[in-house]
Amino acid sequence: MIDEGALRHEMAQLCRSLFERGYAHGSAGNVSARIGEHVLVSPTNSCLGRLDPARISKVTLAGAHVGGDRPSKEASLHLGIYAVRPDVGAVVHLHSTYATVLSCLAETDAVDAMAPITPYLMMRVGRVPMVPYHPPGSGALAHAVRAKARQHRAVLMANHGFVVAGKTFEDAVFNAEELEENAKLLVLTRGHPLRLLSAADLADLEQKFGKG
Ligand SMILES: [Zn+2]
């Protein structure tokens, strides 16, 4: 059984690290972790760099607020993923720079939004689809992400950012960092001919590290 106090401290510590390294700015981005039949969520308008462990929101899986400050307006994004993925223990949502650039480029493929140009995205996250733009916090956005989350660990959201799941909070944070790193490589290599991993290499990685 996960210790709730330790989890709250881990969330605050890792979010501060993300913020200090530029993965989040202002009050952008939000995170969550599942604990039994409840979910801890970063509060609305909170800064990921300064989360107070004791004030992190606690909601039921259905979204009822039961403790801490009021939850993020984007909590529905997180709850939709837990609803379809009982194996998921945490979700990280960021507006990090390079992933957001990809989410704004007209050329980004909605089916396979992030070409896996190194093995590491495939090893940690797998293929990443993109859902169309819907207003942040809307039911339409949560619904679209939830539909993709059945088969994918991460989803890019057009003109917005991304959401990624993990088994534990640290796992979700590592997945988020890998996704942003791959996005950065893709943006920095734009306009250059890329040597992509072969279909056989990708099939091998998918077989070893699993989909979804
Ligand atoms: Zn957002």
Short mmCIF file of C-alpha atoms and ligand atoms in Angstrom, two decimals:
data_model
loop_
_atom_site.label_atom_id
_atom_site.label_comp_id
_atom_site.label_asym_id
_atom_site.label_seq_id
_atom_site.Cartn_x
_atom_site.Cartn_y
_atom_site.Cartn_z
CA MET A 1 0.00 0.00 0.00
CA ILE A 2 1.30 3.43 -0.94
CA ASP A 3 1.91 5.83 1.95
CA GLU A 4 -0.14 8.95 1.18
CA GLY A 5 2.15 11.33 3.06
CA ALA A 6 5.23 10.03 1.27
CA LEU A 7 3.43 10.25 -2.09
CA ARG A 8 2.41 13.88 -1.45
CA HIS A 9 6.04 14.77 -0.67
CA GLU A 10 7.31 12.93 -3.74
CA MET A 11 4.80 14.78 -5.94
CA ALA A 12 5.90 18.17 -4.57
CA GLN A 13 9.60 17.29 -4.87
CA LEU A 14 9.47 15.98 -8.46
CA CYS A 15 7.17 18.81 -9.62
CA ARG A 16 9.60 21.35 -8.19
CA SER A 17 12.37 19.66 -10.14
CA LEU A 18 10.31 19.78 -13.35
CA PHE A 19 9.57 23.46 -12.78
CA GLU A 20 13.17 24.38 -12.00
CA ARG A 21 14.36 22.67 -15.17
CA GLY A 22 11.87 24.53 -17.35
CA TYR A 23 9.31 21.82 -18.04
CA ALA A 24 6.55 24.02 -16.60
CA HIS A 25 6.01 27.77 -16.22
CA GLY A 26 3.62 29.91 -14.16
CA SER A 27 0.61 27.84 -13.17
CA ALA A 28 0.75 25.70 -16.34
CA GLY A 29 0.64 21.93 -16.11
CA ASN A 30 -0.89 19.63 -13.54
CA VAL A 31 -0.20 16.19 -12.12
CA SER A 32 -2.01 13.42 -10.31
CA ALA A 33 -1.40 10.11 -8.58
CA ARG A 34 -3.86 7.37 -7.72
CA ILE A 35 -4.09 6.05 -4.20
CA GLY A 36 -6.70 3.31 -3.85
CA GLU A 37 -10.11 4.70 -4.75
CA HIS A 38 -8.85 8.30 -4.59
CA VAL A 39 -6.63 10.55 -6.70
CA LEU A 40 -4.25 13.27 -5.49
CA VAL A 41 -4.28 16.21 -7.94
CA SER A 42 -2.31 19.46 -8.03
CA PRO A 43 -4.64 22.31 -6.98
CA THR A 44 -6.19 24.81 -9.40
CA ASN A 45 -3.92 27.78 -10.19
CA SER A 46 -1.02 26.18 -8.35
CA CYS A 47 2.58 26.46 -9.49
CA LEU A 48 4.28 23.08 -9.96
CA GLY A 49 7.42 24.65 -8.49
CA ARG A 50 5.78 25.36 -5.14
CA LEU A 51 3.28 22.60 -4.34
CA ASP A 52 2.52 22.29 -0.63
CA PRO A 53 2.23 18.53 0.03
CA ALA A 54 -0.53 19.02 2.61
CA ARG A 55 -2.65 21.16 0.24
CA ILE A 56 -2.54 18.84 -2.79
CA SER A 57 -6.20 18.13 -3.66
CA LYS A 58 -7.79 14.78 -3.01
CA VAL A 59 -10.72 13.64 -5.14
CA THR A 60 -12.61 10.41 -5.68
CA LEU A 61 -12.19 8.54 -8.96
CA ALA A 62 -15.52 10.14 -9.94
CA GLY A 63 -14.11 13.63 -9.25
CA ALA A 64 -15.76 14.55 -5.92
CA HIS A 65 -13.47 16.86 -3.92
CA VAL A 66 -12.75 15.33 -0.51
CA GLY A 67 -9.63 17.11 0.74
CA GLY A 68 -6.92 19.71 0.21
CA ASP A 69 -7.33 22.77 -2.02
CA ARG A 70 -9.72 22.78 -4.99
CA PRO A 71 -8.37 20.51 -7.78
CA SER A 72 -6.99 21.64 -11.13
CA LYS A 73 -9.61 22.58 -13.73
CA GLU A 74 -7.97 19.93 -15.89
CA ALA A 75 -8.52 17.13 -13.36
CA SER A 76 -11.05 15.58 -15.77
CA LEU A 77 -8.17 14.80 -18.15
CA HIS A 78 -6.52 12.72 -15.45
CA LEU A 79 -9.69 11.02 -14.19
CA GLY A 80 -10.62 9.93 -17.72
CA ILE A 81 -7.32 8.07 -17.99
CA TYR A 82 -7.71 6.31 -14.60
CA ALA A 83 -11.22 5.29 -15.67
CA VAL A 84 -9.94 3.27 -18.63
CA ARG A 85 -6.52 2.23 -17.30
CA PRO A 86 -6.53 0.43 -13.94
CA ASP A 87 -2.78 -0.21 -14.42
CA VAL A 88 -2.01 3.53 -14.34
CA GLY A 89 -0.80 4.97 -11.02
CA ALA A 90 -0.01 8.55 -12.05
CA VAL A 91 -0.55 11.11 -14.81
CA VAL A 92 1.54 14.14 -15.76
CA HIS A 93 0.20 16.92 -17.98
CA LEU A 94 2.61 19.59 -19.23
CA HIS A 95 2.69 22.50 -21.67
CA SER A 96 6.44 21.96 -22.11
CA THR A 97 7.98 23.95 -24.95
CA TYR A 98 8.95 21.42 -27.61
CA ALA A 99 5.98 19.08 -27.24
CA THR A 100 3.74 22.14 -27.46
CA VAL A 101 5.56 23.28 -30.63
CA LEU A 102 4.77 19.89 -32.20
CA SER A 103 1.14 20.24 -31.09
CA CYS A 104 0.95 23.54 -33.01
CA LEU A 105 2.66 22.49 -36.26
CA ALA A 106 0.23 21.95 -39.17
CA GLU A 107 2.40 19.04 -40.38
CA THR A 108 2.07 16.97 -37.18
CA ASP A 109 0.46 13.60 -37.93
CA ALA A 110 -2.51 12.97 -35.62
CA VAL A 111 -2.05 9.19 -35.75
CA ASP A 112 1.68 9.16 -35.03
CA ALA A 113 2.46 12.64 -33.74
CA MET A 114 6.03 12.01 -32.59
CA ALA A 115 8.36 10.03 -34.82
CA PRO A 116 10.48 7.84 -32.52
CA ILE A 117 13.92 8.92 -33.71
CA THR A 118 15.71 7.29 -30.80
CA PRO A 119 14.63 4.02 -29.11
CA TYR A 120 13.91 5.71 -25.81
CA LEU A 121 10.47 7.13 -26.57
CA MET A 122 9.37 3.68 -27.75
CA MET A 123 10.88 2.05 -24.67
CA ARG A 124 9.18 4.35 -22.18
CA VAL A 125 6.08 5.69 -23.90
CA GLY A 126 5.35 4.04 -27.27
CA ARG A 127 3.49 5.68 -30.14
CA VAL A 128 1.91 9.05 -29.37
CA PRO A 129 -1.32 10.09 -31.13
CA MET A 130 -2.73 13.66 -31.13
CA VAL A 131 -6.31 14.72 -30.41
CA PRO A 132 -7.84 17.85 -32.05
CA TYR A 133 -8.02 21.14 -30.14
CA HIS A 134 -10.75 21.42 -27.52
CA PRO A 135 -10.83 24.07 -24.77
CA PRO A 136 -8.66 23.25 -21.72
CA GLY A 137 -10.70 21.69 -18.92
CA SER A 138 -13.60 20.82 -21.27
CA GLY A 139 -15.45 17.55 -21.23
CA ALA A 140 -14.76 17.22 -24.96
CA LEU A 141 -10.99 17.27 -24.37
CA ALA A 142 -11.19 14.77 -21.50
CA HIS A 143 -13.38 12.51 -23.64
CA ALA A 144 -10.99 12.64 -26.61
CA VAL A 145 -7.94 11.89 -24.43
CA ARG A 146 -9.73 9.09 -22.60
CA ALA A 147 -10.56 7.39 -25.92
CA LYS A 148 -6.87 7.41 -26.95
CA ALA A 149 -5.61 6.43 -23.48
CA ARG A 150 -7.09 2.96 -23.83
CA GLN A 151 -4.29 2.12 -26.28
CA HIS A 152 -1.60 4.72 -25.56
CA ARG A 153 0.46 5.89 -22.57
CA ALA A 154 0.69 9.44 -23.91
CA VAL A 155 -1.51 11.76 -25.96
CA LEU A 156 -0.54 15.05 -27.58
CA MET A 157 -3.30 17.69 -27.51
CA ALA A 158 -3.38 20.09 -30.46
CA ASN A 159 -2.33 23.66 -29.62
CA HIS A 160 -1.97 22.76 -25.95
CA GLY A 161 0.58 20.19 -24.70
CA PHE A 162 0.54 16.55 -23.70
CA VAL A 163 -0.60 14.12 -21.08
CA VAL A 164 1.31 10.97 -20.14
CA ALA A 165 0.60 8.09 -17.76
CA GLY A 166 2.93 5.94 -15.69
CA LYS A 167 2.83 3.06 -13.24
CA THR A 168 4.11 5.26 -10.40
CA PHE A 169 4.50 9.01 -10.03
CA GLU A 170 8.22 8.84 -10.76
CA ASP A 171 7.55 6.63 -13.81
CA ALA A 172 5.06 9.19 -15.19
CA VAL A 173 7.57 12.01 -14.63
CA PHE A 174 10.31 10.06 -16.43
CA ASN A 175 7.88 9.37 -19.30
CA ALA A 176 7.06 13.08 -19.50
CA GLU A 177 10.76 14.01 -19.62
CA GLU A 178 11.45 11.43 -22.36
CA LEU A 179 8.49 12.66 -24.40
CA GLU A 180 9.66 16.28 -24.16
CA GLU A 181 13.21 15.22 -25.06
CA ASN A 182 12.02 13.41 -28.18
CA ALA A 183 9.91 16.43 -29.13
CA LYS A 184 12.99 18.64 -28.71
CA LEU A 185 15.03 16.39 -31.01
CA LEU A 186 12.26 16.48 -33.61
CA VAL A 187 12.01 20.29 -33.51
CA LEU A 188 15.80 20.76 -33.61
CA THR A 189 16.15 18.41 -36.60
CA ARG A 190 13.24 19.96 -38.56
CA GLY A 191 14.21 20.56 -42.17
CA HIS A 192 17.01 17.98 -42.04
CA PRO A 193 16.67 14.55 -43.62
CA LEU A 194 16.21 12.13 -40.73
CA ARG A 195 17.49 8.58 -40.51
CA LEU A 196 14.48 7.00 -38.80
CA LEU A 197 14.48 3.70 -36.95
CA SER A 198 13.54 0.89 -39.30
CA ALA A 199 10.18 -0.87 -39.15
CA ALA A 200 12.00 -3.97 -37.89
CA ASP A 201 13.73 -1.97 -35.12
CA LEU A 202 10.39 -0.46 -34.05
CA ALA A 203 8.63 -3.84 -34.11
CA ASP A 204 11.39 -5.25 -31.94
CA LEU A 205 11.03 -2.41 -29.40
CA GLU A 206 7.23 -2.70 -29.38
CA GLN A 207 7.48 -6.41 -28.74
CA LYS A 208 9.97 -5.97 -25.90
CA PHE A 209 8.49 -2.95 -24.17
CA GLY A 210 4.81 -3.32 -25.01
CA LYS A 211 2.15 -0.99 -26.34
CA GLY A 212 -0.21 1.19 -24.42
ZN ZN B 1 -3.17 22.16 -20.02
#
